[in-house]
């Protein structure tokens, strides 16, 4: 037995929170009866309808995409820009990105139709490491990188401990390539962290998420996660509570 809003979210109707609103609006029937209470549990054999349309439960699906630049991390964009799900053809499930990479950021993005899994992966308390490679306008000193590691204030909040290292630098044009590992996922966090120590980010790529890397994928390519990878990610999140 599972909560009605969870089953609805898994079926791709909307987020769990939005499904609660849909229930409260009286738009959901279970075995022909309108249900307006939150928290009722349903069985796999129960017939659920939203706006008179029967829903079916999708199998959970977990994808790893190499996001190219100039794609929005969303399933639709009101300005008509390309969205990451445009790159995922030939699958039936209604998947959505887990968190966001900026329009101009490239790299590893997970997508799923499993709301619980997505929440687990995004919650900072689970401390999932994300590693980024940034091209910077300027060459940070070791002391400045230590500041990033200890935490800097962005948008009035201090970032938690991070790892930062210089990969290479070009003295002639005053640029550098640096690596930064964080476990929160605030909006534009990496760009803001480098800006906080005085370096604009010219290019940004996420090269890993927990133990996952991009391996042989090229921008725009994706693969399914293996069952082992999904279980390992879940376990990592559970163990870090
Ligand atoms: N931090 C950013 O600034 N941008 C991203 O896309 C991801 C992390």
GROMACS .gro file of C-alpha atoms and ligand atoms in nm:
model
  249
    1UNK     CA    1   0.000   0.000   0.000
    2UNK     CA    2   0.128   0.345  -0.087
    3UNK     CA    3   0.007   0.696  -0.030
    4UNK     CA    4  -0.219   0.823  -0.305
    5UNK     CA    5  -0.011   1.134  -0.378
    6UNK     CA    6   0.302   0.921  -0.407
    7UNK     CA    7   0.140   0.686  -0.657
    8UNK     CA    8   0.015   0.989  -0.853
    9UNK     CA    9   0.360   1.148  -0.855
   10UNK     CA   10   0.516   0.822  -0.972
   11UNK     CA   11   0.264   0.807  -1.254
   12UNK     CA   12   0.402   1.141  -1.368
   13UNK     CA   13   0.092   1.349  -1.287
   14UNK     CA   14   0.286   1.623  -1.105
   15UNK     CA   15   0.518   1.670  -0.808
   16UNK     CA   16   0.401   1.509  -0.484
   17UNK     CA   17   0.315   1.853  -0.345
   18UNK     CA   18   0.109   1.947  -0.652
   19UNK     CA   19  -0.066   1.608  -0.638
   20UNK     CA   20  -0.182   1.694  -0.288
   21UNK     CA   21  -0.347   2.007  -0.427
   22UNK     CA   22  -0.511   1.803  -0.702
   23UNK     CA   23  -0.653   1.566  -0.437
   24UNK     CA   24  -0.780   1.857  -0.224
   25UNK     CA   25  -0.947   2.004  -0.535
   26UNK     CA   26  -1.157   1.684  -0.557
   27UNK     CA   27  -1.017   1.582  -0.895
   28UNK     CA   28  -0.913   1.233  -0.790
   29UNK     CA   29  -1.126   0.918  -0.772
   30UNK     CA   30  -1.024   0.588  -0.618
   31UNK     CA   31  -1.242   0.298  -0.731
   32UNK     CA   32  -1.505   0.545  -0.852
   33UNK     CA   33  -1.521   0.751  -0.529
   34UNK     CA   34  -1.391   1.106  -0.508
   35UNK     CA   35  -1.118   1.130  -0.245
   36UNK     CA   36  -1.038   1.464  -0.085
   37UNK     CA   37  -0.827   1.359   0.214
   38UNK     CA   38  -0.452   1.350   0.202
   39UNK     CA   39  -0.272   1.044   0.322
   40UNK     CA   40  -0.505   0.768   0.213
   41UNK     CA   41  -0.321   0.459   0.102
   42UNK     CA   42  -0.394   0.273  -0.215
   43UNK     CA   43  -0.324  -0.078  -0.333
   44UNK     CA   44  -0.171  -0.173  -0.667
   45UNK     CA   45  -0.509  -0.310  -0.776
   46UNK     CA   46  -0.703   0.012  -0.695
   47UNK     CA   47  -0.833   0.206  -0.992
   48UNK     CA   48  -0.721   0.568  -0.970
   49UNK     CA   49  -0.849   0.845  -1.195
   50UNK     CA   50  -0.746   1.209  -1.220
   51UNK     CA   51  -0.995   1.432  -1.402
   52UNK     CA   52  -1.175   1.110  -1.503
   53UNK     CA   53  -0.856   0.980  -1.673
   54UNK     CA   54  -0.721   0.652  -1.533
   55UNK     CA   55  -0.359   0.666  -1.430
   56UNK     CA   56  -0.114   0.385  -1.458
   57UNK     CA   57   0.192   0.341  -1.252
   58UNK     CA   58   0.512   0.387  -1.444
   59UNK     CA   59   0.813   0.173  -1.380
   60UNK     CA   60   1.082   0.385  -1.218
   61UNK     CA   61   1.350   0.496  -1.461
   62UNK     CA   62   1.689   0.656  -1.389
   63UNK     CA   63   1.900   0.821  -1.658
   64UNK     CA   64   2.240   0.985  -1.673
   65UNK     CA   65   2.267   1.257  -1.940
   66UNK     CA   66   2.569   1.451  -2.059
   67UNK     CA   67   2.397   1.790  -2.081
   68UNK     CA   68   2.528   2.007  -2.362
   69UNK     CA   69   2.530   2.384  -2.320
   70UNK     CA   70   2.229   2.590  -2.423
   71UNK     CA   71   1.970   2.351  -2.282
   72UNK     CA   72   1.734   2.432  -1.995
   73UNK     CA   73   1.723   2.172  -1.715
   74UNK     CA   74   1.346   2.130  -1.729
   75UNK     CA   75   1.077   1.942  -1.917
   76UNK     CA   76   0.934   2.256  -2.080
   77UNK     CA   77   1.033   2.619  -2.122
   78UNK     CA   78   0.791   2.907  -2.158
   79UNK     CA   79   1.036   3.090  -2.383
   80UNK     CA   80   1.059   2.792  -2.618
   81UNK     CA   81   1.427   2.723  -2.554
   82UNK     CA   82   1.556   2.366  -2.588
   83UNK     CA   83   1.504   2.154  -2.276
   84UNK     CA   84   1.706   1.855  -2.162
   85UNK     CA   85   1.419   1.612  -2.217
   86UNK     CA   86   1.433   1.699  -2.591
   87UNK     CA   87   1.754   1.496  -2.588
   88UNK     CA   88   1.586   1.184  -2.449
   89UNK     CA   89   1.394   1.026  -2.732
   90UNK     CA   90   1.220   0.691  -2.742
   91UNK     CA   91   1.128   0.648  -2.379
   92UNK     CA   92   0.771   0.633  -2.248
   93UNK     CA   93   0.823   0.741  -1.888
   94UNK     CA   94   0.769   1.103  -1.787
   95UNK     CA   95   1.111   1.180  -1.654
   96UNK     CA   96   1.241   1.509  -1.523
   97UNK     CA   97   1.584   1.637  -1.419
   98UNK     CA   98   1.711   1.588  -1.065
   99UNK     CA   99   1.815   1.942  -0.978
  100UNK     CA  100   1.942   2.186  -1.231
  101UNK     CA  101   2.244   2.280  -1.434
  102UNK     CA  102   2.245   2.633  -1.575
  103UNK     CA  103   2.161   2.692  -1.942
  104UNK     CA  104   2.530   2.738  -2.023
  105UNK     CA  105   2.663   2.464  -1.790
  106UNK     CA  106   2.749   2.126  -1.938
  107UNK     CA  107   2.794   1.788  -1.778
  108UNK     CA  108   2.637   1.518  -1.571
  109UNK     CA  109   2.265   1.547  -1.508
  110UNK     CA  110   2.045   1.271  -1.367
  111UNK     CA  111   1.681   1.236  -1.467
  112UNK     CA  112   1.411   1.017  -1.322
  113UNK     CA  113   1.038   0.971  -1.274
  114UNK     CA  114   1.094   0.862  -0.911
  115UNK     CA  115   1.012   1.159  -0.690
  116UNK     CA  116   1.145   1.004  -0.369
  117UNK     CA  117   1.477   0.928  -0.529
  118UNK     CA  118   1.497   1.279  -0.678
  119UNK     CA  119   1.431   1.437  -0.337
  120UNK     CA  120   1.691   1.220  -0.172
  121UNK     CA  121   1.953   1.313  -0.428
  122UNK     CA  122   1.883   1.685  -0.397
  123UNK     CA  123   1.861   1.722  -0.020
  124UNK     CA  124   2.180   1.881   0.116
  125UNK     CA  125   2.158   1.677   0.438
  126UNK     CA  126   2.241   1.369   0.231
  127UNK     CA  127   2.577   1.522   0.141
  128UNK     CA  128   2.608   1.386  -0.211
  129UNK     CA  129   2.925   1.528  -0.364
  130UNK     CA  130   2.910   1.703  -0.697
  131UNK     CA  131   3.234   1.794  -0.870
  132UNK     CA  132   3.265   2.079  -1.117
  133UNK     CA  133   3.542   2.197  -1.347
  134UNK     CA  134   3.545   2.572  -1.403
  135UNK     CA  135   3.735   2.796  -1.639
  136UNK     CA  136   3.806   3.113  -1.446
  137UNK     CA  137   3.890   3.469  -1.538
  138UNK     CA  138   4.201   3.494  -1.323
  139UNK     CA  139   4.422   3.261  -1.125
  140UNK     CA  140   4.317   3.196  -0.765
  141UNK     CA  141   4.587   3.166  -0.501
  142UNK     CA  142   4.607   2.864  -0.269
  143UNK     CA  143   4.480   3.089   0.012
  144UNK     CA  144   4.174   3.189  -0.190
  145UNK     CA  145   4.100   2.825  -0.268
  146UNK     CA  146   4.123   2.745   0.105
  147UNK     CA  147   3.859   3.015   0.161
  148UNK     CA  148   3.628   2.828  -0.075
  149UNK     CA  149   3.695   2.506   0.111
  150UNK     CA  150   3.609   2.657   0.448
  151UNK     CA  151   3.291   2.822   0.318
  152UNK     CA  152   3.209   3.159   0.170
  153UNK     CA  153   2.899   3.371   0.208
  154UNK     CA  154   2.671   3.373  -0.092
  155UNK     CA  155   2.322   3.522  -0.082
  156UNK     CA  156   2.366   3.572   0.293
  157UNK     CA  157   2.438   3.205   0.364
  158UNK     CA  158   2.764   3.030   0.429
  159UNK     CA  159   2.845   2.738   0.202
  160UNK     CA  160   2.952   2.422   0.379
  161UNK     CA  161   3.291   2.259   0.355
  162UNK     CA  162   3.406   2.200   0.001
  163UNK     CA  163   3.712   2.080  -0.184
  164UNK     CA  164   3.890   2.308  -0.431
  165UNK     CA  165   4.206   2.270  -0.634
  166UNK     CA  166   4.379   2.439  -0.921
  167UNK     CA  167   4.420   2.211  -1.222
  168UNK     CA  168   4.608   2.445  -1.454
  169UNK     CA  169   4.668   2.812  -1.518
  170UNK     CA  170   4.764   3.029  -1.810
  171UNK     CA  171   4.975   3.327  -1.705
  172UNK     CA  172   4.956   3.489  -2.050
  173UNK     CA  173   4.581   3.529  -2.069
  174UNK     CA  174   4.525   3.516  -1.690
  175UNK     CA  175   4.283   3.224  -1.686
  176UNK     CA  176   4.276   2.904  -1.482
  177UNK     CA  177   4.100   2.572  -1.468
  178UNK     CA  178   3.987   2.476  -1.118
  179UNK     CA  179   3.796   2.188  -0.967
  180UNK     CA  180   3.536   2.237  -0.694
  181UNK     CA  181   3.343   1.970  -0.506
  182UNK     CA  182   3.032   2.073  -0.312
  183UNK     CA  183   2.733   1.890  -0.173
  184UNK     CA  184   2.465   2.154  -0.167
  185UNK     CA  185   2.294   2.254  -0.489
  186UNK     CA  186   2.199   2.618  -0.456
  187UNK     CA  187   2.118   2.823  -0.761
  188UNK     CA  188   2.435   2.918  -0.950
  189UNK     CA  189   2.631   2.805  -0.646
  190UNK     CA  190   2.964   2.728  -0.811
  191UNK     CA  191   2.966   3.050  -1.013
  192UNK     CA  192   2.876   3.251  -0.704
  193UNK     CA  193   3.141   3.080  -0.493
  194UNK     CA  194   3.417   3.165  -0.740
  195UNK     CA  195   3.278   3.515  -0.778
  196UNK     CA  196   3.286   3.547  -0.398
  197UNK     CA  197   3.666   3.509  -0.410
  198UNK     CA  198   3.690   3.742  -0.709
  199UNK     CA  199   3.694   3.515  -1.015
  200UNK     CA  200   3.425   3.508  -1.283
  201UNK     CA  201   3.341   3.166  -1.427
  202UNK     CA  202   3.371   3.159  -1.806
  203UNK     CA  203   3.279   2.792  -1.850
  204UNK     CA  204   3.138   2.530  -1.617
  205UNK     CA  205   3.105   2.155  -1.642
  206UNK     CA  206   2.981   1.903  -1.384
  207UNK     CA  207   3.210   1.607  -1.417
  208UNK     CA  208   3.078   1.386  -1.141
  209UNK     CA  209   2.784   1.318  -0.915
  210UNK     CA  210   2.876   1.095  -0.619
  211UNK     CA  211   3.068   0.803  -0.778
  212UNK     CA  212   2.919   0.861  -1.123
  213UNK     CA  213   3.120   1.019  -1.402
  214UNK     CA  214   3.057   1.097  -1.767
  215UNK     CA  215   3.286   0.816  -1.886
  216UNK     CA  216   3.258   0.774  -2.262
  217UNK     CA  217   2.943   0.980  -2.313
  218UNK     CA  218   2.954   1.278  -2.548
  219UNK     CA  219   2.743   1.592  -2.499
  220UNK     CA  220   2.379   1.507  -2.569
  221UNK     CA  221   2.422   1.135  -2.502
  222UNK     CA  222   2.261   0.948  -2.215
  223UNK     CA  223   2.240   0.604  -2.059
  224UNK     CA  224   2.026   0.425  -1.803
  225UNK     CA  225   2.175   0.389  -1.458
  226UNK     CA  226   2.220   0.028  -1.356
  227UNK     CA  227   2.013  -0.112  -1.069
  228UNK     CA  228   2.337  -0.134  -0.871
  229UNK     CA  229   2.411   0.237  -0.926
  230UNK     CA  230   2.060   0.336  -0.820
  231UNK     CA  231   2.079   0.124  -0.505
  232UNK     CA  232   2.424   0.257  -0.423
  233UNK     CA  233   2.311   0.619  -0.457
  234UNK     CA  234   2.008   0.551  -0.236
  235UNK     CA  235   2.219   0.379   0.022
  236UNK     CA  236   2.473   0.663   0.025
  237UNK     CA  237   2.194   0.910   0.089
  238UNK     CA  238   2.038   0.695   0.362
  239UNK     CA  239   2.373   0.636   0.534
  240UNK     CA  240   2.451   1.008   0.551
  241UNK     CA  241   2.133   1.105   0.742
  242LIG     N1  242   2.666   2.589  -0.998
  242LIG     C1  243   2.646   2.682  -1.093
  242LIG     O1  244   2.683   2.798  -1.075
  242LIG     N2  245   2.586   2.647  -1.206
  242LIG     C2  246   2.545   2.521  -1.233
  242LIG     O2  247   2.492   2.494  -1.340
  242LIG     C3  248   2.567   2.423  -1.134
  242LIG     C4  249   2.627   2.460  -1.016
   0.00000   0.00000   0.00000
